[in-house]
Structures are given as structure tokens and as C-alpha cells.
Amino acid sequence: MRSSHTFRVDSAKFDDDHLVSSAGLLPVMTLADQSGLTELLAGKVSITTTKVASGAANLAPKLTTLIAAMCAGADSIDDIDLLRSGGMKHLFESVYAPSTVGTAMREFTFGHNRQLESVLREHLVALAGRTEILPGIADRVFVDIDSLLRPVYGHAKQGASYGHSKIAGKQILRKGLSPLATIISTADSAPVIAGMRLRAGKTGSGTGAARMVAQAVATARKCGATGTIMVRGDSAYGNSRVARACINARVEFSFVLIKNRLVQRAIDSIPDTAWTPVRYPGAVRDPDTGGWISDAEVAEIGFTAFSSTAHPVTARLIVRRVKDARYRDALFPVWRYHPFFTNSTLPTTTADVTHRAHAIIETVFSDLIDGPLAHMPSGSFAANSAWVQCAAIAHNLLRAAGTVAGGQLRKARGATLRRKIVNIPARFVRPQRSPTLHLPRRWPWIESWLQLWRNIIGFSPPATI
């Protein structure tokens, strides 16, 4: 593709006050208003003692400015200036400068971040009431918990320390900060974030997990979960505190167990006749034998875990074994064993497939790393913690907008949603005081965008709201 004109050096001029760079923010932030985001921020987040006199003034619109910028792709404070260019100032009011938002972020403390975490949960409940962000939640819902390590550089990041990370299958130490997240998903939905908390890089993965699981289960029930709830996690969360939190909340759990001496003894006691080939999604059938082409087999046995604690738990130990790829030509098969502990009533093979779907939380981390969590922008730990909370709110808001747009966007990645429905250029005009957006002709995703526009802008709230 080549240019069809010959331009001069002075042919590019930044002089149009009516061009809008991210017109899709209008329906997205209208959805935020309809779900009460500004009211939640104003009612729950309160900073009474400040380092800078104006630091906590108009806190709610400052935070919504940051959330809107994150929905448009901001991964640093300076990116907020995107909302202050061209005709954006005609579409939105109370858009604050990056320096002003940064000052407000540095006023946050541990307690203020707990308030912001409460806003995250309540706003997700409001989104679930306004949109079908979690279809099928009344039947079965999954709560997943996991952490990640976001690398940071330099010496000015509070809380940054060396923690374990895995790259190319190898454990390494990296300096960073470690967000812990809980997500909610159903069989027909993309995952949304129920809770998120920033921790030091060296913090153990399971620290604070029991409380976050309990809060996520309560949030799921407020969103409409009246059926089965299953909490899933890896070996960092397979401990007595998290299991007890699940039992107290009357939900199912499915956690990986570390292979200690007792677990290994239970695995060794499984008879050879108990192993069943497992059918994973995407497996193919062997045309010669008719069997499923998969080396994985599963079996189960009763097991009492955490027997050395005050609260032992008796449930099912389900073990998946896979042929070790290092010994393909061995005379007898060499197996690798992967046990997990669950109190669900699902059949063994179904329970194994369901447990492996815990990997869905990695799609959330991928979205965040490809967006607002590309960087930890501040040297203040509390400011970075507030940044993480706002990133989670922006993630849920984009997910709800994709649900309203429908079609393939219901489960699209955050980058896809930003490209197709948020970052769309437009020209803002007001003929006869009637505000109008002139959008590009033949926009590839016009149907999805119009679906979002009609359902958000044309929404009439019920009389009870």
C-alpha cells in the first residue's frame, strides 16, 4: 500500500478541536454511570488526611478519569492526556490532568485501597445486574484464584522484592510486585475480576488467599449465583485455611496438592485397574484402535488432607498421570503424577477436565499485562495498589461492554475490545444544538458498535432504580 498524495513537511497540522480519538469511550463510560461507578467511588472511598491539600478533592472523577484512560489502553499516568485532546473535552466533563491524578493516587494508604477493593466488588455486582456479563451464573459458577509477578526495575519501587516466577518452564527469581486475583466465570462467559490485591514480590502465593476466596464467593452470590460454586487453585492454595474457607462458605473446592509423603503413599495405593483414559477437549480418536489419542489417565481415592492441623479435611484425591516424555522408548511406561483434592461430586474424568479449566485465569493476567499492568507506574506501593484496583474495574467494564455489543465480542480479549469498539475516531458536531458523532464509513465492526451504542445510549432504567 502506497500513499496516493505527495505531502509537504507542513502538511500535518494538529489544529482540529472536533476530532475524537476514542469515541467508543462514550458508551463505555455511560455504562459506568448506569452501573453507579461514580456514586460507589464517592460513597466508599474517603481520604480525610492528605499530604497535599488538594490531593483528595474530587476523588471520584479523578479515579473515573484513570479508569476511562485504562479502557482506552493507558498503561501509565501520562497516557491520561489522551482524554484531553481534540474533541474529547466536548464529550466528557471533569477530565483531570495526569499530574492531578498522580497526586491523588499518592494519597492512598492500605485502608483506602481496601475501600477501593470494595468498590470493585460492588461495581461487578451492579454490572451483573445491568448486563448479562455472567450468563448461566444461576446454574454453576467457578471462582479461580492465582497470583502473578510483575517485574519492576530500579530502586524506587516500594515493596519490590525478589519472588519466584516461571519462564519457559523454569523457576527463576525476579524483582517485582505480586498481585493476587480472584476471578468469576461460567461455562458461557469470559472471566471477570472479583478481587485484586497487590503484595510484595517475595510474598507467598497463598498469603491472604482464604479471605479473598470468601469475599469472591460472597460476590458471586450477590451477582446471582444460586447453584453450585466451585473454587479452583494450584498447589499454593491447597492448604487447610483455604479449604476451610470453602467449607464454611458451603462451596466445592478443587486444589492441587503438593506431593508429600502421605500423598505419594495414597497414589501408590491406587490399583492398576482403577486408571481411566481421560478425554480432553480437542482430543482426536485413533482411526486404527478407536481409542482417544491421549497418554493421560485418571483415578481417584479417598484421602484425608491436612491431618497435622486442627481442621483435617476428608474428600477425593483425583490423580492424573501422563507418560514422561523423557522416556518414550522405555520398556515399561514411566508416569508423572498430578494430584488434586476436591469435594465435588462430578465423575472422575469430568472433575479432571473441570479442574484443568482453572487455566482460564491466565487469560485475565494476559489481558492485564497487555493493558494497564504493562507497568507499575509509581514509586509508592499504595499508589500502585490503587492502580491495580482501577485496572480490575476497567477490565470488568470492558467485559460488560463486550457483552452488550454481543457476537464474538462477548468473549473477546481486552485488546480486541479496545481496537473494535473503544478506539474508533469520530468528529463531534452540534448542528442546532443536537450533539452528533460522525464515524468512519465502512468501519469493519459497525454492527457490533451500533449494537453497543443502541443498548447503552438508548437504555431506560426501570422505575425502581
CSV table of C-alpha atoms in Angstrom, one decimal:
chain,number,residue,atom,x,y,z
A,1,MET,CA,0.0,0.0,0.0
A,2,ARG,CA,1.4,3.4,-1.0
A,3,SER,CA,0.5,7.0,-0.4
A,4,SER,CA,-1.8,8.5,-3.1
A,5,HIS,CA,-0.6,12.1,-2.5
A,6,THR,CA,2.7,14.0,-2.2
A,7,PHE,CA,2.8,15.8,1.2
A,8,ARG,CA,5.0,18.7,2.4
A,9,VAL,CA,6.7,18.9,5.7
A,10,ASP,CA,4.0,21.3,7.0
A,11,SER,CA,1.1,19.2,5.6
A,12,ALA,CA,0.3,17.7,9.0
A,13,LYS,CA,-1.4,20.1,11.4
A,14,PHE,CA,-2.8,19.4,14.9
A,15,ASP,CA,-5.4,22.0,14.8
A,16,ASP,CA,-8.9,20.3,14.8
A,17,ASP,CA,-10.8,20.8,18.1
A,18,HIS,CA,-13.7,18.5,16.9
A,19,LEU,CA,-11.9,15.2,16.2
A,20,VAL,CA,-12.3,12.5,18.8
A,21,SER,CA,-9.7,9.7,19.1
A,22,SER,CA,-11.7,7.2,21.2
A,23,ALA,CA,-15.4,7.7,20.6
A,24,GLY,CA,-16.2,4.3,22.0
A,25,LEU,CA,-15.4,5.6,25.4
A,26,LEU,CA,-18.8,7.4,25.3
A,27,PRO,CA,-21.0,4.3,25.5
A,28,VAL,CA,-18.4,2.6,27.8
A,29,MET,CA,-18.4,5.4,30.4
A,30,THR,CA,-22.2,5.8,30.0
A,31,LEU,CA,-22.4,2.1,31.1
A,32,ALA,CA,-20.1,3.0,34.0
A,33,ASP,CA,-22.6,5.8,35.0
A,34,GLN,CA,-25.6,3.4,34.6
A,35,SER,CA,-23.9,0.9,36.9
A,36,GLY,CA,-23.3,3.6,39.5
A,37,LEU,CA,-19.4,3.6,39.4
A,38,THR,CA,-19.1,7.3,40.3
A,39,GLU,CA,-21.5,7.0,43.2
A,40,LEU,CA,-19.7,4.0,44.5
A,41,LEU,CA,-16.4,5.8,44.4
A,42,ALA,CA,-17.8,8.9,46.1
A,43,GLY,CA,-19.6,6.9,48.8
A,44,LYS,CA,-16.9,4.3,49.6
A,45,VAL,CA,-13.5,5.9,49.1
A,46,SER,CA,-12.8,8.7,51.6
A,47,ILE,CA,-9.4,10.3,52.2
A,48,THR,CA,-9.6,12.8,55.1
A,49,THR,CA,-5.9,13.4,55.9
A,50,THR,CA,-3.8,14.4,52.9
A,51,LYS,CA,-0.2,15.1,52.2
A,52,VAL,CA,-1.2,17.7,49.6
A,53,ALA,CA,-4.2,20.0,50.5
A,54,SER,CA,-6.0,19.3,47.1
A,55,GLY,CA,-4.9,15.7,46.8
A,56,ALA,CA,-8.2,14.2,47.8
A,57,ALA,CA,-10.5,16.8,46.3
A,58,ASN,CA,-13.0,15.5,43.7
A,59,LEU,CA,-11.5,12.0,44.2
A,60,ALA,CA,-14.3,10.1,42.3
A,61,PRO,CA,-14.0,12.0,39.0
A,62,LYS,CA,-10.2,11.6,39.2
A,63,LEU,CA,-10.5,7.9,39.5
A,64,THR,CA,-13.1,7.6,36.7
A,65,THR,CA,-10.7,9.6,34.5
A,66,LEU,CA,-8.0,7.0,35.2
A,67,ILE,CA,-10.4,4.1,34.6
A,68,ALA,CA,-11.5,5.6,31.3
A,69,ALA,CA,-7.9,6.0,30.2
A,70,MET,CA,-7.3,2.4,31.0
A,71,CYS,CA,-10.3,1.4,28.9
A,72,ALA,CA,-8.7,3.2,26.0
A,73,GLY,CA,-5.3,1.5,26.5
A,74,ALA,CA,-3.4,3.6,29.1
A,75,ASP,CA,-0.6,1.8,30.8
A,76,SER,CA,1.0,4.9,32.5
A,77,ILE,CA,-0.2,8.1,34.2
A,78,ASP,CA,0.9,10.2,31.2
A,79,ASP,CA,-1.4,8.3,28.9
A,80,ILE,CA,-4.3,10.1,30.5
A,81,ASP,CA,-3.5,13.1,28.2
A,82,LEU,CA,-5.3,11.0,25.5
A,83,LEU,CA,-8.6,12.1,27.1
A,84,ARG,CA,-7.7,15.8,26.9
A,85,SER,CA,-7.0,16.0,23.2
A,86,GLY,CA,-9.2,17.3,20.3
A,87,GLY,CA,-12.9,17.0,20.8
A,88,MET,CA,-12.7,14.6,23.8
A,89,LYS,CA,-13.2,17.7,26.1
A,90,HIS,CA,-16.6,18.3,24.5
A,91,LEU,CA,-17.7,14.7,25.1
A,92,PHE,CA,-16.7,14.4,28.8
A,93,GLU,CA,-16.6,16.7,31.8
A,94,SER,CA,-14.3,16.5,34.8
A,95,VAL,CA,-11.3,15.1,32.9
A,96,TYR,CA,-8.3,15.7,35.0
A,97,ALA,CA,-4.6,16.1,34.1
A,98,PRO,CA,-2.1,13.2,34.6
A,99,SER,CA,-0.3,15.2,37.3
A,100,THR,CA,-3.5,15.8,39.3
A,101,VAL,CA,-4.5,12.1,39.1
A,102,GLY,CA,-1.0,11.1,40.1
A,103,THR,CA,-1.2,13.4,43.2
A,104,ALA,CA,-4.5,11.7,44.2
A,105,MET,CA,-3.0,8.2,43.8
A,106,ARG,CA,-0.1,9.0,46.1
A,107,GLU,CA,-2.6,9.9,48.8
A,108,PHE,CA,-3.8,6.3,49.1
A,109,THR,CA,-3.0,4.1,52.0
A,110,PHE,CA,-3.7,0.5,52.9
A,111,GLY,CA,-7.1,1.3,54.2
A,112,HIS,CA,-8.1,3.4,51.2
A,113,ASN,CA,-7.2,0.5,48.9
A,114,ARG,CA,-9.5,-1.8,50.9
A,115,GLN,CA,-12.2,0.8,50.2
A,116,LEU,CA,-11.4,0.7,46.5
A,117,GLU,CA,-11.4,-3.1,46.6
A,118,SER,CA,-15.0,-2.9,48.0
A,119,VAL,CA,-15.9,-0.6,45.0
A,120,LEU,CA,-14.5,-3.3,42.7
A,121,ARG,CA,-16.8,-6.0,44.2
A,122,GLU,CA,-19.9,-3.8,44.4
A,123,HIS,CA,-19.4,-2.5,40.8
A,124,LEU,CA,-19.2,-6.0,39.5
A,125,VAL,CA,-22.5,-6.8,41.2
A,126,ALA,CA,-24.0,-3.7,39.6
A,127,LEU,CA,-22.6,-4.7,36.1
A,128,ALA,CA,-24.1,-8.2,36.6
A,129,GLY,CA,-27.5,-6.6,37.3
A,130,ARG,CA,-27.2,-4.2,34.3
A,131,THR,CA,-25.8,-6.7,31.7
A,132,GLU,CA,-25.5,-10.4,31.1
A,133,ILE,CA,-21.9,-10.4,31.9
A,134,LEU,CA,-22.1,-13.8,33.6
A,135,PRO,CA,-24.7,-15.9,31.7
A,136,GLY,CA,-25.6,-19.2,33.4
A,137,ILE,CA,-24.5,-18.0,36.8
A,138,ALA,CA,-27.6,-19.4,38.4
A,139,ASP,CA,-26.6,-23.0,37.5
A,140,ARG,CA,-22.8,-23.3,38.0
A,141,VAL,CA,-20.1,-20.7,38.6
A,142,PHE,CA,-16.3,-21.0,39.0
A,143,VAL,CA,-14.1,-18.9,41.3
A,144,ASP,CA,-10.4,-19.1,40.5
A,145,ILE,CA,-7.5,-17.7,42.5
A,146,ASP,CA,-3.9,-17.2,41.4
A,147,SER,CA,-1.1,-14.6,41.6
A,148,LEU,CA,1.5,-13.3,39.2
A,149,LEU,CA,4.8,-11.5,39.5
A,150,ARG,CA,5.1,-8.2,37.6
A,151,PRO,CA,8.7,-7.3,37.1
A,152,VAL,CA,9.9,-3.8,38.1
A,153,TYR,CA,13.2,-2.1,37.7
A,154,GLY,CA,15.3,0.5,39.6
A,155,HIS,CA,15.4,1.2,43.3
A,156,ALA,CA,12.4,3.5,43.7
A,157,LYS,CA,9.6,0.9,43.9
A,158,GLN,CA,8.3,0.3,47.4
A,159,GLY,CA,7.6,-3.3,48.2
A,160,ALA,CA,9.6,-4.6,45.2
A,161,SER,CA,11.5,-7.7,46.1
A,162,TYR,CA,12.7,-11.0,44.6
A,163,GLY,CA,10.0,-13.6,44.1
A,164,HIS,CA,9.6,-16.8,42.1
A,165,SER,CA,8.5,-16.7,38.5
A,166,LYS,CA,8.4,-19.3,35.8
A,167,ILE,CA,9.7,-18.6,32.3
A,168,ALA,CA,9.9,-21.4,29.7
A,169,GLY,CA,9.0,-23.9,32.4
A,170,LYS,CA,11.9,-22.9,34.6
A,171,GLN,CA,11.7,-21.3,38.0
A,172,ILE,CA,13.7,-18.1,38.4
A,173,LEU,CA,13.9,-15.2,40.8
A,174,ARG,CA,12.7,-11.8,39.5
A,175,LYS,CA,12.4,-8.5,41.3
A,176,GLY,CA,8.8,-7.3,41.2
A,177,LEU,CA,5.4,-6.9,42.8
A,178,SER,CA,2.8,-9.6,43.1
A,179,PRO,CA,-0.9,-9.0,42.6
A,180,LEU,CA,-3.2,-11.7,43.9
A,181,ALA,CA,-6.5,-12.0,42.0
A,182,THR,CA,-9.8,-13.9,42.2
A,183,ILE,CA,-12.0,-14.2,39.2
A,184,ILE,CA,-15.5,-15.4,38.5
A,185,SER,CA,-16.6,-17.2,35.3
A,186,THR,CA,-19.2,-19.5,33.9
A,187,ALA,CA,-19.3,-22.0,31.1
A,188,ASP,CA,-20.6,-19.4,28.7
A,189,SER,CA,-18.8,-16.3,29.9
A,190,ALA,CA,-15.4,-14.6,29.8
A,191,PRO,CA,-13.9,-14.2,33.3
A,192,VAL,CA,-14.3,-11.1,35.3
A,193,ILE,CA,-12.3,-10.0,38.4
A,194,ALA,CA,-13.9,-10.3,41.8
A,195,GLY,CA,-11.0,-9.1,43.8
A,196,MET,CA,-7.4,-8.0,43.4
A,197,ARG,CA,-4.7,-7.1,45.9
A,198,LEU,CA,-1.1,-6.0,45.4
A,199,ARG,CA,1.6,-7.6,47.5
A,200,ALA,CA,5.4,-7.5,47.8
A,201,GLY,CA,7.2,-9.7,45.3
A,202,LYS,CA,8.5,-12.1,47.9
A,203,THR,CA,5.1,-12.7,49.5
A,204,GLY,CA,4.0,-16.3,49.4
A,205,SER,CA,1.3,-17.0,46.8
A,206,GLY,CA,-1.2,-18.3,49.4
A,207,THR,CA,-0.9,-15.3,51.8
A,208,GLY,CA,-4.3,-13.8,52.3
A,209,ALA,CA,-6.0,-16.3,50.0
A,210,ALA,CA,-8.6,-17.6,52.4
A,211,ARG,CA,-10.1,-14.2,52.9
A,212,MET,CA,-10.1,-13.4,49.2
A,213,VAL,CA,-11.8,-16.7,48.4
A,214,ALA,CA,-14.6,-15.9,51.0
A,215,GLN,CA,-15.1,-12.4,49.5
A,216,ALA,CA,-15.2,-13.8,46.0
A,217,VAL,CA,-17.8,-16.4,46.9
A,218,ALA,CA,-19.9,-13.7,48.5
A,219,THR,CA,-19.6,-11.5,45.5
A,220,ALA,CA,-20.6,-14.4,43.2
A,221,ARG,CA,-23.8,-15.0,45.2
A,222,LYS,CA,-24.6,-11.3,45.0
A,223,CYS,CA,-24.2,-11.5,41.3
A,224,GLY,CA,-26.9,-14.2,41.2
A,225,ALA,CA,-25.1,-17.5,41.9
A,226,THR,CA,-27.7,-19.7,43.4
A,227,GLY,CA,-26.4,-23.1,42.2
A,228,THR,CA,-23.1,-24.8,42.5
A,229,ILE,CA,-20.0,-22.7,43.1
A,230,MET,CA,-16.5,-24.3,42.7
A,231,VAL,CA,-13.3,-22.7,43.9
A,232,ARG,CA,-10.2,-23.7,42.0
A,233,GLY,CA,-6.5,-23.1,42.5
A,234,ASP,CA,-3.0,-24.6,42.2
A,235,SER,CA,-0.8,-26.0,45.0
A,236,ALA,CA,-0.2,-22.6,46.6
A,237,TYR,CA,-3.8,-22.6,47.7
A,238,GLY,CA,-4.1,-26.3,48.6
A,239,ASN,CA,-3.9,-25.7,52.3
A,240,SER,CA,-6.2,-26.1,55.3
A,241,ARG,CA,-7.1,-22.4,55.6
A,242,VAL,CA,-8.4,-22.0,52.1
A,243,ALA,CA,-10.2,-25.4,52.2
A,244,ARG,CA,-11.8,-24.4,55.5
A,245,ALA,CA,-12.9,-21.1,54.0
A,246,CYS,CA,-14.6,-23.1,51.1
A,247,ILE,CA,-16.3,-25.5,53.6
A,248,ASN,CA,-17.6,-22.6,55.7
A,249,ALA,CA,-19.0,-20.9,52.6
A,250,ARG,CA,-20.6,-24.2,51.6
A,251,VAL,CA,-19.0,-24.4,48.2
A,252,GLU,CA,-17.0,-27.0,46.3
A,253,PHE,CA,-13.2,-26.8,46.0
A,254,SER,CA,-10.6,-28.2,43.6
A,255,PHE,CA,-7.0,-27.6,44.6
A,256,VAL,CA,-3.7,-29.1,43.6
A,257,LEU,CA,-1.8,-30.8,46.5
A,258,ILE,CA,1.9,-30.9,46.9
A,259,LYS,CA,3.2,-34.4,46.6
A,260,ASN,CA,4.4,-35.1,50.1
A,261,ARG,CA,4.9,-38.5,51.7
A,262,LEU,CA,1.2,-39.1,52.6
A,263,VAL,CA,0.0,-38.0,49.1
A,264,GLN,CA,2.6,-40.3,47.4
A,265,ARG,CA,1.5,-43.2,49.6
A,266,ALA,CA,-2.1,-42.6,48.6
A,267,ILE,CA,-1.1,-42.5,44.9
A,268,ASP,CA,0.9,-45.8,45.2
A,269,SER,CA,-2.1,-47.5,46.7
A,270,ILE,CA,-4.3,-46.9,43.6
A,271,PRO,CA,-4.7,-50.3,41.8
A,272,ASP,CA,-3.7,-50.5,38.1
A,273,THR,CA,-7.3,-51.4,37.2
A,274,ALA,CA,-8.6,-48.0,38.5
A,275,TRP,CA,-7.0,-45.9,35.9
A,276,THR,CA,-9.3,-44.5,33.2
A,277,PRO,CA,-8.2,-42.7,30.0
A,278,VAL,CA,-9.4,-39.1,30.1
A,279,ARG,CA,-11.0,-37.3,27.1
A,280,TYR,CA,-9.8,-33.7,26.9
A,281,PRO,CA,-11.4,-31.1,24.7
A,282,GLY,CA,-9.8,-31.2,21.3
A,283,ALA,CA,-8.5,-34.8,21.6
A,284,VAL,CA,-8.8,-37.0,18.4
A,285,ARG,CA,-9.7,-40.6,18.0
A,286,ASP,CA,-7.2,-43.1,16.7
A,287,PRO,CA,-8.5,-44.4,13.4
A,288,ASP,CA,-7.0,-47.9,14.0
A,289,THR,CA,-7.9,-48.6,17.6
A,290,GLY,CA,-10.9,-46.3,18.0
A,291,GLY,CA,-9.4,-45.0,21.3
A,292,TRP,CA,-8.7,-41.4,22.2
A,293,ILE,CA,-5.2,-40.3,21.4
A,294,SER,CA,-4.0,-39.2,24.8
A,295,ASP,CA,-1.5,-40.6,27.3
A,296,ALA,CA,-3.4,-39.2,30.2
A,297,GLU,CA,-5.2,-41.4,32.7
A,298,VAL,CA,-7.1,-40.5,35.9
A,299,ALA,CA,-8.1,-42.3,39.0
A,300,GLU,CA,-9.3,-41.4,42.4
A,301,ILE,CA,-9.1,-42.5,46.1
A,302,GLY,CA,-10.4,-41.2,49.4
A,303,PHE,CA,-7.9,-39.1,51.3
A,304,THR,CA,-7.7,-37.0,54.5
A,305,ALA,CA,-5.6,-33.9,53.9
A,306,PHE,CA,-4.2,-31.5,56.4
A,307,SER,CA,-4.2,-34.2,59.1
A,308,SER,CA,-1.5,-32.4,61.1
A,309,THR,CA,-3.7,-29.3,61.5
A,310,ALA,CA,-6.7,-28.7,63.8
A,311,HIS,CA,-9.0,-29.0,60.8
A,312,PRO,CA,-8.3,-32.1,58.7
A,313,VAL,CA,-10.5,-32.5,55.6
A,314,THR,CA,-11.6,-35.8,54.1
A,315,ALA,CA,-12.5,-35.7,50.4
A,316,ARG,CA,-11.5,-37.1,47.0
A,317,LEU,CA,-7.9,-37.3,45.8
A,318,ILE,CA,-8.0,-37.4,42.0
A,319,VAL,CA,-4.8,-38.2,40.2
A,320,ARG,CA,-3.9,-37.6,36.6
A,321,ARG,CA,-0.9,-39.5,35.2
A,322,VAL,CA,0.9,-38.7,32.0
A,323,LYS,CA,3.7,-40.6,30.3
A,324,ASP,CA,7.0,-38.9,30.9
A,325,ALA,CA,8.2,-37.5,27.5
A,326,ARG,CA,11.8,-38.1,28.6
A,327,TYR,CA,11.3,-41.9,28.5
A,328,ARG,CA,9.2,-42.5,25.4
A,329,ASP,CA,11.1,-45.7,24.5
A,330,ALA,CA,11.2,-47.2,27.9
A,331,LEU,CA,10.3,-50.9,28.2
A,332,PHE,CA,7.6,-50.0,30.8
A,333,PRO,CA,5.8,-46.7,30.8
A,334,VAL,CA,7.2,-44.0,33.1
A,335,TRP,CA,4.5,-41.8,34.6
A,336,ARG,CA,4.3,-38.3,36.0
A,337,TYR,CA,1.5,-37.9,38.6
A,338,HIS,CA,-0.5,-34.7,39.2
A,339,PRO,CA,-2.9,-35.0,42.2
A,340,PHE,CA,-5.6,-32.5,43.1
A,341,PHE,CA,-8.0,-32.6,46.1
A,342,THR,CA,-11.8,-31.9,45.6
A,343,ASN,CA,-15.1,-32.4,47.4
A,344,SER,CA,-17.1,-32.2,44.2
A,345,THR,CA,-19.5,-34.9,43.1
A,346,LEU,CA,-18.5,-34.8,39.4
A,347,PRO,CA,-17.4,-38.1,37.8
A,348,THR,CA,-13.6,-38.6,37.9
A,349,THR,CA,-12.9,-37.7,34.3
A,350,THR,CA,-15.2,-34.7,34.3
A,351,ALA,CA,-13.7,-33.5,37.6
A,352,ASP,CA,-10.2,-33.6,36.0
A,353,VAL,CA,-11.3,-31.7,32.9
A,354,THR,CA,-13.1,-29.1,35.1
A,355,HIS,CA,-10.1,-28.7,37.3
A,356,ARG,CA,-7.7,-28.1,34.3
A,357,ALA,CA,-10.0,-25.3,33.2
A,358,HIS,CA,-8.6,-23.3,36.1
A,359,ALA,CA,-6.1,-22.0,33.5
A,360,ILE,CA,-8.7,-19.5,32.4
A,361,ILE,CA,-7.3,-17.1,35.0
A,362,GLU,CA,-4.2,-16.8,32.8
A,363,THR,CA,-6.3,-15.1,30.1
A,364,VAL,CA,-7.2,-12.4,32.6
A,365,PHE,CA,-3.5,-11.9,33.5
A,366,SER,CA,-2.7,-11.8,29.8
A,367,ASP,CA,-5.3,-9.1,29.3
A,368,LEU,CA,-4.0,-7.0,32.2
A,369,ILE,CA,-0.3,-7.4,31.1
A,370,ASP,CA,-1.3,-6.3,27.6
A,371,GLY,CA,-3.0,-3.3,29.1
A,372,PRO,CA,-2.8,-1.3,32.3
A,373,LEU,CA,-0.5,-3.7,34.1
A,374,ALA,CA,2.2,-3.4,31.5
A,375,HIS,CA,3.9,-1.2,34.1
A,376,MET,CA,3.7,-0.3,37.7
A,377,PRO,CA,3.8,3.4,37.2
A,378,SER,CA,4.5,4.8,40.7
A,379,GLY,CA,7.3,4.5,43.3
A,380,SER,CA,4.6,4.4,46.0
A,381,PHE,CA,3.3,0.9,46.9
A,382,ALA,CA,-0.1,2.2,47.9
A,383,ALA,CA,-0.4,4.2,44.6
A,384,ASN,CA,0.5,1.1,42.6
A,385,SER,CA,-2.1,-0.9,44.7
A,386,ALA,CA,-4.8,1.7,43.7
A,387,TRP,CA,-3.6,1.4,40.1
A,388,VAL,CA,-4.2,-2.3,40.2
A,389,GLN,CA,-7.7,-1.9,41.6
A,390,CYS,CA,-8.6,0.6,38.9
A,391,ALA,CA,-7.2,-1.8,36.3
A,392,ALA,CA,-9.5,-4.5,37.6
A,393,ILE,CA,-12.5,-2.2,37.4
A,394,ALA,CA,-11.6,-1.2,33.9
A,395,HIS,CA,-11.3,-4.9,32.9
A,396,ASN,CA,-14.8,-5.6,34.2
A,397,LEU,CA,-16.2,-2.5,32.5
A,398,LEU,CA,-14.7,-3.6,29.1
A,399,ARG,CA,-16.0,-7.1,29.6
A,400,ALA,CA,-19.5,-5.8,30.2
A,401,ALA,CA,-19.3,-3.5,27.1
A,402,GLY,CA,-18.3,-6.6,25.1
A,403,THR,CA,-21.3,-8.5,26.4
A,404,VAL,CA,-23.6,-5.7,25.4
A,405,ALA,CA,-22.0,-5.5,21.9
A,406,GLY,CA,-22.7,-9.2,21.5
A,407,GLY,CA,-21.4,-11.7,19.0
A,408,GLN,CA,-17.8,-12.6,19.1
A,409,LEU,CA,-17.0,-9.6,21.3
A,410,ARG,CA,-18.8,-11.4,24.3
A,411,LYS,CA,-15.5,-13.3,24.9
A,412,ALA,CA,-13.0,-11.1,23.1
A,413,ARG,CA,-9.7,-10.1,24.6
A,414,GLY,CA,-9.3,-6.6,26.1
A,415,ALA,CA,-7.0,-5.5,23.2
A,416,THR,CA,-9.7,-6.6,20.7
A,417,LEU,CA,-12.4,-4.7,22.5
A,418,ARG,CA,-10.2,-1.6,22.6
A,419,ARG,CA,-9.5,-1.9,18.9
A,420,LYS,CA,-13.0,-2.6,17.7
A,421,ILE,CA,-15.3,-0.6,20.0
A,422,VAL,CA,-13.3,1.9,22.0
A,423,ASN,CA,-10.5,3.4,19.9
A,424,ILE,CA,-12.7,4.5,17.0
A,425,PRO,CA,-12.1,8.0,15.6
A,426,ALA,CA,-15.0,10.4,15.1
A,427,ARG,CA,-15.9,14.1,14.5
A,428,PHE,CA,-18.1,15.8,17.1
A,429,VAL,CA,-20.5,18.4,15.9
A,430,ARG,CA,-23.6,20.1,17.3
A,431,PRO,CA,-25.9,21.2,14.5
A,432,GLN,CA,-28.9,23.0,16.0
A,433,ARG,CA,-27.5,22.0,19.5
A,434,SER,CA,-28.0,18.4,18.7
A,435,PRO,CA,-24.8,16.5,19.5
A,436,THR,CA,-23.7,14.2,16.7
A,437,LEU,CA,-20.8,11.9,16.2
A,438,HIS,CA,-19.6,11.4,12.6
A,439,LEU,CA,-17.9,8.0,12.5
A,440,PRO,CA,-15.8,6.4,9.7
A,441,ARG,CA,-17.8,5.0,6.8
A,442,ARG,CA,-17.4,1.2,6.4
A,443,TRP,CA,-16.0,0.7,9.9
A,444,PRO,CA,-15.3,-3.1,9.9
A,445,TRP,CA,-17.1,-3.7,13.2
A,446,ILE,CA,-20.0,-1.3,12.6
A,447,GLU,CA,-22.7,-3.7,13.6
A,448,SER,CA,-21.1,-4.5,17.0
A,449,TRP,CA,-20.5,-0.8,17.7
A,450,LEU,CA,-24.1,0.1,16.8
A,451,GLN,CA,-25.4,-2.7,19.0
A,452,LEU,CA,-23.4,-1.3,21.9
A,453,TRP,CA,-24.5,2.3,21.2
A,454,ARG,CA,-28.2,1.4,20.9
A,455,ASN,CA,-28.2,-0.7,24.1
A,456,ILE,CA,-26.3,1.8,26.2
A,457,ILE,CA,-27.4,5.2,25.0
A,458,GLY,CA,-31.0,4.1,24.4
A,459,PHE,CA,-31.2,2.4,27.8
A,460,SER,CA,-34.2,3.4,30.0
A,461,PRO,CA,-33.7,2.3,33.6
A,462,PRO,CA,-36.6,0.6,35.4
A,463,ALA,CA,-38.7,2.8,37.6
A,464,THR,CA,-37.3,1.1,40.7
A,465,ILE,CA,-33.7,2.3,40.1
